[in-house]
Amino acid sequence: MPEVTVSIGSNVATRSEELSRAFLFLRHLLEDTHETPPYVTEAEPIGPRRFPEGFTYLNAVVTGRTDLTPEALQMRMKAYERRRGRKPHPEPAQVNHSEVLQPEEMEVIIDLDLVSYDGRILKPSEAASAHFQRGLAMLSNPQGRFPGEDLHPG
């Protein structure tokens, strides 16, 4: 069965709960899942849109195995996003990059991105992002710490 890596993000007030719900959804969709804690990695949004200073996402990474095709898996994840209330954002070509988005335009209730499937990177920009790389490091570290973090804070 192919191994997949999924990036999860949310920027609404209930983002921790949204990530927990997404974990449950992915545990039912995938086998042998491993996940980062949903409260650990906050990152600035990436992409073509401008966001106000300090606007953040809560991110996590999940790995697992599936017998679904990449297209079928992506379709199920996007259907889940719509059920949770996610609205599509404008295409980059339709975005005025000189404008800061309004709060209702910035909300991402939940975002599930299929980053890799069977060893192939499907979303290179997401795979290269700092928040995704941090999630991968956390998955490979049994103590759940980001490399370089102090073992005994304080």
Coordinates of N, CA, C and O in Angstrom, one line a residue:
M1 N 0.8 -1.2 0.0 CA 0.0 0.0 0.0 C 0.9 1.2 0.0 O 1.8 1.3 0.8
P2 N 0.6 2.2 -0.8 CA 1.4 3.4 -0.9 C 1.3 4.2 0.4 O 0.3 4.3 1.1
E3 N 2.4 4.8 0.8 CA 2.5 5.7 1.9 C 2.2 7.2 1.4 O 2.6 7.6 0.4
V4 N 1.4 7.9 2.2 CA 1.0 9.3 1.9 C 1.4 10.2 3.0 O 1.5 9.8 4.2
T5 N 1.6 11.5 2.7 CA 1.8 12.5 3.7 C 0.9 13.6 3.4 O 0.8 14.1 2.3
V6 N 0.1 14.0 4.5 CA -0.9 15.0 4.4 C -0.5 16.2 5.3 O -0.2 16.0 6.5
S7 N -0.6 17.4 4.8 CA -0.4 18.6 5.6 C -1.8 19.1 6.0 O -2.7 19.1 5.1
I8 N -2.0 19.5 7.2 CA -3.3 20.0 7.7 C -3.1 21.4 8.3 O -2.1 21.7 8.9
G9 N -4.0 22.3 8.0 CA -3.9 23.6 8.5 C -5.3 24.2 8.8 O -6.3 23.8 8.1
S10 N -5.4 25.1 9.7 CA -6.6 25.9 10.0 C -6.2 27.2 10.6 O -5.2 27.3 11.3
N11 N -7.0 28.3 10.4 CA -6.7 29.6 10.9 C -7.9 30.2 11.6 O -7.9 31.4 11.9
V12 N -8.9 29.4 11.9 CA -10.1 29.9 12.6 C -9.9 29.8 14.1 O -9.0 29.1 14.6
A13 N -10.8 30.5 14.9 CA -10.7 30.5 16.4 C -10.7 29.1 16.9 O -10.1 28.8 17.9
T14 N -11.4 28.2 16.3 CA -11.6 26.8 16.8 C -10.6 25.9 16.0 O -10.9 24.7 15.9
R15 N -9.4 26.4 15.6 CA -8.5 25.6 14.8 C -8.0 24.3 15.5 O -7.8 23.3 14.8
S16 N -7.8 24.3 16.8 CA -7.3 23.1 17.4 C -8.4 22.0 17.3 O -8.1 20.9 17.0
E17 N -9.7 22.4 17.5 CA -10.7 21.4 17.3 C -10.9 20.9 15.9 O -11.1 19.8 15.6
E18 N -10.7 21.9 15.0 CA -10.7 21.5 13.5 C -9.6 20.5 13.2 O -9.9 19.5 12.5
L19 N -8.4 20.7 13.7 CA -7.4 19.7 13.5 C -7.7 18.4 14.1 O -7.4 17.3 13.5
S20 N -8.2 18.4 15.3 CA -8.6 17.1 15.9 C -9.6 16.4 15.1 O -9.5 15.2 15.0
R21 N -10.6 17.1 14.6 CA -11.6 16.5 13.7 C -11.0 15.9 12.4 O -11.3 14.8 12.0
A22 N -10.0 16.6 11.9 CA -9.3 16.2 10.7 C -8.5 14.9 11.0 O -8.5 14.0 10.1
F23 N -7.9 14.9 12.1 CA -7.2 13.7 12.5 C -8.1 12.5 12.5 O -7.8 11.4 12.0
L24 N -9.3 12.6 13.1 CA -10.3 11.5 13.2 C -10.7 11.1 11.8 O -10.7 9.9 11.5
F25 N -10.9 12.1 10.9 CA -11.3 11.8 9.5 C -10.2 11.0 8.8 O -10.4 9.9 8.2
L26 N -8.9 11.4 9.0 CA -7.8 10.7 8.3 C -7.5 9.4 8.9 O -7.1 8.5 8.2
R27 N -7.8 9.2 10.2 CA -7.6 7.9 10.8 C -8.6 6.9 10.2 O -8.3 5.7 10.1
H28 N -9.8 7.3 9.8 CA -10.7 6.4 9.2 C -10.4 6.2 7.7 O -10.8 5.2 7.1
L29 N -9.8 7.2 7.1 CA -9.5 7.1 5.7 C -8.2 6.4 5.4 O -8.0 5.7 4.3
L30 N -7.2 6.5 6.3 CA -5.9 5.9 6.1 C -5.6 4.8 7.1 O -6.3 4.7 8.1
E31 N -4.6 4.0 6.8 CA -4.2 2.9 7.7 C -2.8 3.3 8.3 O -2.1 4.0 7.6
D32 N -2.5 2.8 9.5 CA -1.2 3.0 10.1 C -0.8 4.5 10.1 O 0.3 4.9 9.7
T33 N -1.7 5.3 10.7 CA -1.4 6.8 10.7 C -0.5 7.2 11.8 O -0.4 6.5 12.9
H34 N 0.3 8.2 11.6 CA 1.2 8.9 12.5 C 0.9 10.3 12.3 O 0.8 10.8 11.2
E35 N 0.9 11.1 13.4 CA 0.5 12.5 13.3 C 1.3 13.3 14.4 O 1.7 12.8 15.4
T36 N 1.5 14.6 14.0 CA 2.1 15.5 15.0 C 1.0 16.0 15.9 O -0.2 16.0 15.5
P37 N 1.3 16.5 17.0 CA 0.2 17.1 17.9 C -0.3 18.4 17.1 O 0.4 19.1 16.5
P38 N -1.7 18.6 17.2 CA -2.3 19.7 16.5 C -2.0 21.1 17.0 O -2.2 22.1 16.3
Y39 N -1.4 21.2 18.2 CA -1.2 22.5 18.8 C 0.2 23.0 18.7 O 0.6 24.1 19.2
V40 N 1.1 22.3 18.0 CA 2.5 22.6 18.1 C 3.0 23.6 17.1 O 3.8 24.4 17.4
T41 N 2.6 23.5 15.9 CA 3.3 24.3 14.8 C 2.4 25.4 14.3 O 1.4 25.1 13.6
E42 N 2.7 26.6 14.6 CA 2.0 27.7 14.0 C 2.9 28.4 13.0 O 4.1 28.6 13.3
A43 N 2.4 28.7 11.9 CA 3.2 29.2 10.8 C 2.4 30.4 10.1 O 1.2 30.4 10.1
E44 N 3.2 31.3 9.5 CA 2.5 32.3 8.7 C 1.9 31.6 7.5 O 2.5 30.7 6.9
P45 N 0.8 32.2 7.0 CA 0.2 31.6 5.8 C 1.2 31.7 4.6 O 2.0 32.7 4.5
I46 N 1.1 30.8 3.6 CA 1.9 30.9 2.4 C 0.9 31.0 1.3 O -0.2 30.7 1.4
G47 N 1.4 31.4 0.1 CA 0.6 31.6 -1.0 C 0.6 33.0 -1.5 O 1.2 33.9 -1.0
P48 N -0.3 33.3 -2.5 CA -0.2 34.6 -3.2 C -0.9 35.7 -2.5 O -0.7 36.8 -2.8
R49 N -1.8 35.4 -1.5 CA -2.6 36.4 -0.9 C -1.8 37.1 0.2 O -1.0 36.5 0.9
R50 N -2.2 38.4 0.4 CA -1.6 39.1 1.5 C -2.4 39.0 2.7 O -3.6 39.2 2.7
F51 N -1.8 38.8 3.9 CA -2.5 38.7 5.1 C -2.0 39.7 6.1 O -0.9 40.2 6.0
P52 N -2.9 40.1 7.1 CA -2.4 41.1 8.0 C -1.2 40.6 8.9 O -1.1 39.4 9.0
E53 N -0.5 41.5 9.4 CA 0.7 41.1 10.3 C 0.2 40.2 11.4 O -0.9 40.5 12.0
G54 N 0.9 39.1 11.7 CA 0.6 38.2 12.8 C -0.5 37.2 12.6 O -0.9 36.5 13.5
F55 N -1.1 37.2 11.4 CA -2.1 36.2 11.0 C -1.5 34.8 10.9 O -0.6 34.6 10.1
T56 N -2.0 33.8 11.7 CA -1.3 32.5 11.7 C -2.2 31.4 11.5 O -3.4 31.5 11.7
Y57 N -1.6 30.3 11.1 CA -2.3 29.0 11.0 C -1.8 28.0 12.0 O -0.7 28.2 12.5
L58 N -2.6 27.1 12.4 CA -2.2 26.0 13.2 C -2.0 24.8 12.3 O -2.9 24.5 11.5
N59 N -0.8 24.2 12.2 CA -0.5 23.2 11.3 C -0.2 21.9 11.9 O 0.2 21.8 13.1
A60 N -0.3 20.8 11.2 CA 0.1 19.5 11.6 C 0.4 18.6 10.3 O 0.0 19.0 9.2
V61 N 1.1 17.5 10.5 CA 1.4 16.6 9.4 C 0.9 15.2 9.9 O 1.1 14.8 11.0
V62 N 0.3 14.5 8.9 CA -0.1 13.1 9.1 C 0.5 12.2 8.0 O 0.5 12.6 6.8
T63 N 1.0 11.1 8.4 CA 1.4 10.1 7.4 C 0.5 8.8 7.6 O 0.0 8.6 8.7
G64 N 0.4 8.1 6.5 CA -0.4 6.8 6.6 C -0.3 6.1 5.3 O 0.5 6.5 4.4
R65 N -1.0 5.0 5.2 CA -1.1 4.2 4.0 C -2.5 4.1 3.5 O -3.4 4.1 4.3
T66 N -2.6 3.9 2.2 CA -3.9 3.8 1.6 C -3.9 3.0 0.3 O -2.8 2.9 -0.3
D67 N -5.0 2.4 -0.1 CA -5.1 1.8 -1.4 C -5.9 2.6 -2.3 O -6.1 2.2 -3.5
L68 N -6.2 3.8 -1.9 CA -6.9 4.8 -2.8 C -5.9 5.4 -3.8 O -4.7 5.5 -3.4
T69 N -6.3 5.8 -5.0 CA -5.4 6.5 -5.9 C -5.2 7.9 -5.3 O -6.0 8.4 -4.5
P70 N -4.2 8.6 -5.8 CA -4.0 10.0 -5.3 C -5.3 10.9 -5.6 O -5.7 11.7 -4.8
E71 N -5.9 10.7 -6.8 CA -7.0 11.5 -7.2 C -8.2 11.2 -6.3 O -8.9 12.1 -5.8
A72 N -8.4 9.9 -6.0 CA -9.6 9.5 -5.1 C -9.3 10.0 -3.7 O -10.3 10.5 -3.0
L73 N -8.1 10.0 -3.2 CA -7.8 10.5 -1.9 C -8.0 12.0 -1.8 O -8.6 12.5 -0.9
Q74 N -7.5 12.7 -2.8 CA -7.6 14.1 -2.8 C -9.1 14.5 -2.9 O -9.5 15.4 -2.2
M75 N -9.9 13.8 -3.7 CA -11.3 14.1 -3.8 C -12.0 13.9 -2.5 O -12.8 14.8 -2.1
R76 N -11.7 12.9 -1.7 CA -12.3 12.7 -0.4 C -11.9 13.7 0.6 O -12.7 14.2 1.4
M77 N -10.6 14.2 0.5 CA -10.2 15.2 1.4 C -10.8 16.5 1.1 O -11.2 17.3 2.0
K78 N -11.0 16.9 -0.1 CA -11.6 18.1 -0.5 C -13.1 18.1 -0.2 O -13.7 19.1 0.2
A79 N -13.8 16.9 -0.3 CA -15.2 16.8 0.1 C -15.3 17.0 1.6 O -16.2 17.7 2.1
Y80 N -14.3 16.5 2.4 CA -14.3 16.7 3.8 C -14.2 18.2 4.1 O -14.9 18.8 5.0
E81 N -13.3 18.9 3.4 CA -13.1 20.4 3.7 C -14.5 21.1 3.4 O -14.9 22.0 4.2
R82 N -15.2 20.7 2.3 CA -16.4 21.4 2.0 C -17.5 21.1 3.1 O -18.2 22.0 3.5
R83 N -17.5 19.8 3.6 CA -18.5 19.5 4.6 C -18.2 20.3 5.9 O -19.1 20.6 6.6
R84 N -17.0 20.6 6.2 CA -16.6 21.4 7.3 C -16.9 22.9 7.1 O -16.7 23.7 8.1
G85 N -17.2 23.3 5.9 CA -17.5 24.7 5.6 C -16.5 25.5 4.9 O -16.6 26.7 4.7
R86 N -15.5 24.8 4.4 CA -14.4 25.5 3.7 C -15.0 26.1 2.3 O -15.7 25.4 1.6
K87 N -14.7 27.3 2.1 CA -15.1 28.0 0.8 C -13.9 28.1 -0.1 O -12.8 28.3 0.4
P88 N -14.1 27.9 -1.4 CA -12.9 28.1 -2.3 C -12.4 29.5 -2.3 O -13.1 30.5 -2.2
H89 N -11.1 29.6 -2.4 CA -10.4 30.9 -2.5 C -10.3 31.3 -4.0 O -10.2 30.4 -4.8
P90 N -10.2 32.5 -4.3 CA -10.0 32.9 -5.7 C -8.7 32.3 -6.3 O -7.7 32.2 -5.5
E91 N -8.7 32.1 -7.6 CA -7.4 31.6 -8.2 C -6.4 32.8 -8.1 O -6.7 33.9 -8.2
P92 N -5.1 32.4 -8.1 CA -4.1 33.4 -8.0 C -4.2 34.5 -9.0 O -3.9 35.7 -8.8
A93 N -4.5 34.2 -10.3 CA -4.6 35.2 -11.3 C -5.7 36.2 -11.1 O -5.7 37.3 -11.6
Q94 N -6.7 35.8 -10.2 CA -7.8 36.7 -9.9 C -7.6 37.6 -8.7 O -8.5 38.3 -8.3
V95 N -6.5 37.4 -8.0 CA -6.2 38.1 -6.8 C -5.4 39.4 -7.0 O -4.5 39.4 -7.8
N96 N -5.9 40.5 -6.4 CA -5.2 41.7 -6.4 C -4.2 41.7 -5.3 O -4.5 41.8 -4.1
H97 N -2.9 41.5 -5.6 CA -1.9 41.3 -4.6 C -1.6 42.5 -3.8 O -0.9 42.5 -2.8
S98 N -2.1 43.7 -4.2 CA -1.8 44.9 -3.4 C -2.8 45.1 -2.3 O -2.7 46.0 -1.5
E99 N -3.9 44.3 -2.3 CA -4.9 44.4 -1.3 C -4.7 43.4 -0.1 O -4.4 42.3 -0.4
V100 N -5.0 43.9 1.1 CA -5.0 43.0 2.2 C -6.4 42.4 2.3 O -7.4 43.1 2.1
L101 N -6.5 41.1 2.4 CA -7.8 40.4 2.4 C -8.7 40.8 3.7 O -8.1 41.1 4.7
Q102 N -10.0 40.8 3.5 CA -10.9 41.0 4.6 C -11.0 39.7 5.4 O -10.7 38.6 4.9
P103 N -11.4 39.8 6.7 CA -11.4 38.6 7.6 C -12.2 37.4 7.0 O -11.7 36.3 7.1
E104 N -13.3 37.7 6.4 CA -14.1 36.5 5.9 C -13.4 35.9 4.7 O -13.6 34.7 4.4
E105 N -12.5 36.6 4.0 CA -11.8 36.1 2.9 C -10.6 35.3 3.4 O -10.0 34.5 2.6
M106 N -10.1 35.5 4.6 CA -8.9 34.8 5.1 C -9.2 33.5 5.8 O -8.3 32.7 6.0
E107 N -10.5 33.3 6.2 CA -10.8 32.1 7.0 C -10.6 30.8 6.2 O -11.1 30.7 5.1
V108 N -9.8 29.9 6.8 CA -9.6 28.6 6.3 C -10.0 27.7 7.4 O -9.2 27.5 8.4
I109 N -11.2 27.2 7.4 CA -11.7 26.3 8.5 C -10.8 25.1 8.6 O -10.3 24.7 9.7
I110 N -10.5 24.4 7.5 CA -9.6 23.3 7.4 C -9.0 23.2 6.0 O -9.7 23.4 5.0
D111 N -7.8 22.8 6.0 CA -7.1 22.7 4.7 C -6.3 21.3 4.8 O -5.4 21.2 5.7
L112 N -6.6 20.4 3.9 CA -5.9 19.1 3.8 C -5.2 19.1 2.5 O -5.9 19.1 1.4
D113 N -3.9 19.0 2.5 CA -3.1 18.9 1.3 C -2.4 17.6 1.2 O -1.6 17.2 2.1
L114 N -2.6 16.9 0.1 CA -1.9 15.6 -0.2 C -0.5 16.0 -0.7 O -0.4 16.4 -1.9
V115 N 0.5 16.0 0.2 CA 1.8 16.5 -0.2 C 2.6 15.4 -0.9 O 3.3 15.7 -1.9
S116 N 2.6 14.2 -0.4 CA 3.3 13.1 -1.1 C 2.5 11.9 -1.2 O 1.6 11.6 -0.3
Y117 N 2.7 11.1 -2.2 CA 2.0 9.8 -2.4 C 3.0 8.8 -3.0 O 3.6 9.1 -4.1
D118 N 3.3 7.7 -2.3 CA 4.2 6.7 -2.8 C 5.5 7.2 -3.1 O 6.1 6.8 -4.1
G119 N 6.0 8.2 -2.3 CA 7.4 8.7 -2.5 C 7.4 9.9 -3.5 O 8.5 10.5 -3.7
R120 N 6.4 10.2 -4.2 CA 6.3 11.3 -5.1 C 5.8 12.6 -4.4 O 4.7 12.5 -3.8
I121 N 6.5 13.7 -4.6 CA 6.1 15.0 -4.0 C 5.0 15.5 -5.0 O 5.3 15.7 -6.2
L122 N 3.8 15.7 -4.5 CA 2.7 16.3 -5.3 C 2.5 17.8 -5.2 O 2.0 18.4 -6.1
K123 N 3.0 18.3 -4.1 CA 2.9 19.8 -3.8 C 4.2 20.3 -3.3 O 4.5 20.4 -2.1
P124 N 5.1 20.6 -4.3 CA 6.5 21.0 -3.9 C 6.5 22.2 -3.0 O 7.4 22.3 -2.1
S125 N 5.7 23.2 -3.2 CA 5.7 24.4 -2.4 C 5.3 24.1 -0.9 O 5.9 24.7 0.0
E126 N 4.4 23.3 -0.8 CA 4.0 22.9 0.6 C 5.1 22.0 1.2 O 5.4 22.2 2.4
A127 N 5.7 21.1 0.5 CA 6.7 20.2 1.0 C 7.9 21.0 1.4 O 8.6 20.6 2.4
A128 N 8.2 22.2 0.8 CA 9.4 23.0 1.1 C 9.1 24.0 2.3 O 10.0 24.6 2.8
S129 N 7.8 24.1 2.6 CA 7.5 25.2 3.7 C 8.0 24.8 5.0 O 8.2 23.6 5.4
A130 N 8.4 25.8 5.8 CA 9.0 25.6 7.1 C 8.0 24.9 8.1 O 8.5 24.0 8.8
H131 N 6.7 25.1 8.0 CA 5.8 24.4 8.9 C 5.7 23.0 8.6 O 5.6 22.1 9.5
F132 N 5.7 22.6 7.3 CA 5.7 21.2 6.9 C 7.0 20.5 7.3 O 6.9 19.4 7.8
Q133 N 8.1 21.1 7.0 CA 9.4 20.5 7.4 C 9.5 20.3 8.9 O 10.0 19.3 9.4
R134 N 9.0 21.3 9.7 CA 9.0 21.1 11.1 C 8.1 19.9 11.5 O 8.5 19.1 12.4
G135 N 6.9 19.7 10.9 CA 6.1 18.6 11.2 C 6.8 17.3 10.8 O 6.7 16.3 11.6
L136 N 7.5 17.2 9.7 CA 8.2 16.0 9.4 C 9.3 15.7 10.4 O 9.5 14.5 10.8
A137 N 10.0 16.7 10.9 CA 11.0 16.5 11.9 C 10.4 16.0 13.2 O 10.9 15.1 13.9
M138 N 9.2 16.5 13.5 CA 8.5 16.1 14.7 C 8.1 14.6 14.6 O 8.2 13.8 15.6
L139 N 7.7 14.2 13.4 CA 7.3 12.8 13.2 C 8.5 11.8 13.4 O 8.3 10.7 13.9
S140 N 9.6 12.3 13.0 CA 10.8 11.4 13.1 C 11.5 11.5 14.5 O 12.4 10.7 14.7
N141 N 11.0 12.4 15.3 CA 11.7 12.5 16.6 C 10.7 12.0 17.7 O 9.7 12.5 18.0
P142 N 11.1 10.9 18.4 CA 10.2 10.2 19.3 C 9.8 11.1 20.5 O 8.8 10.9 21.1
Q143 N 10.6 12.1 20.8 CA 10.2 13.0 22.0 C 9.3 14.1 21.5 O 8.8 14.8 22.4
G144 N 9.0 14.2 20.2 CA 8.1 15.2 19.7 C 8.6 16.6 19.8 O 7.8 17.5 19.7
R145 N 9.9 16.8 19.8 CA 10.5 18.1 19.9 C 11.1 18.4 18.5 O 11.6 17.6 17.8
F146 N 11.1 19.7 18.2 CA 11.8 20.2 17.0 C 13.3 20.2 17.3 O 13.7 20.6 18.4
P147 N 14.1 19.7 16.4 CA 15.5 19.7 16.6 C 16.0 21.1 17.0 O 15.7 22.1 16.5
G148 N 16.9 21.1 18.1 CA 17.4 22.4 18.6 C 16.6 22.9 19.8 O 17.1 23.9 20.4
E149 N 15.4 22.4 20.1 CA 14.7 22.9 21.2 C 15.3 22.4 22.5 O 15.9 21.3 22.6
D150 N 15.3 23.2 23.5 CA 15.9 22.9 24.8 C 15.2 21.8 25.5 O 13.9 21.7 25.5
L151 N 15.9 20.8 26.0 CA 15.3 19.6 26.7 C 14.7 20.0 28.0 O 13.7 19.4 28.4
H152 N 15.3 21.0 28.7 CA 14.8 21.4 30.0 C 14.5 22.9 30.0 O 15.4 23.7 30.4
P153 N 13.4 23.4 29.5 CA 13.1 24.8 29.4 C 13.1 25.5 30.7 O 12.8 24.9 31.7
G154 N 13.5 26.7 30.8 CA 13.4 27.5 32.0 C 14.7 27.8 32.6 O 15.0 28.4 33.5

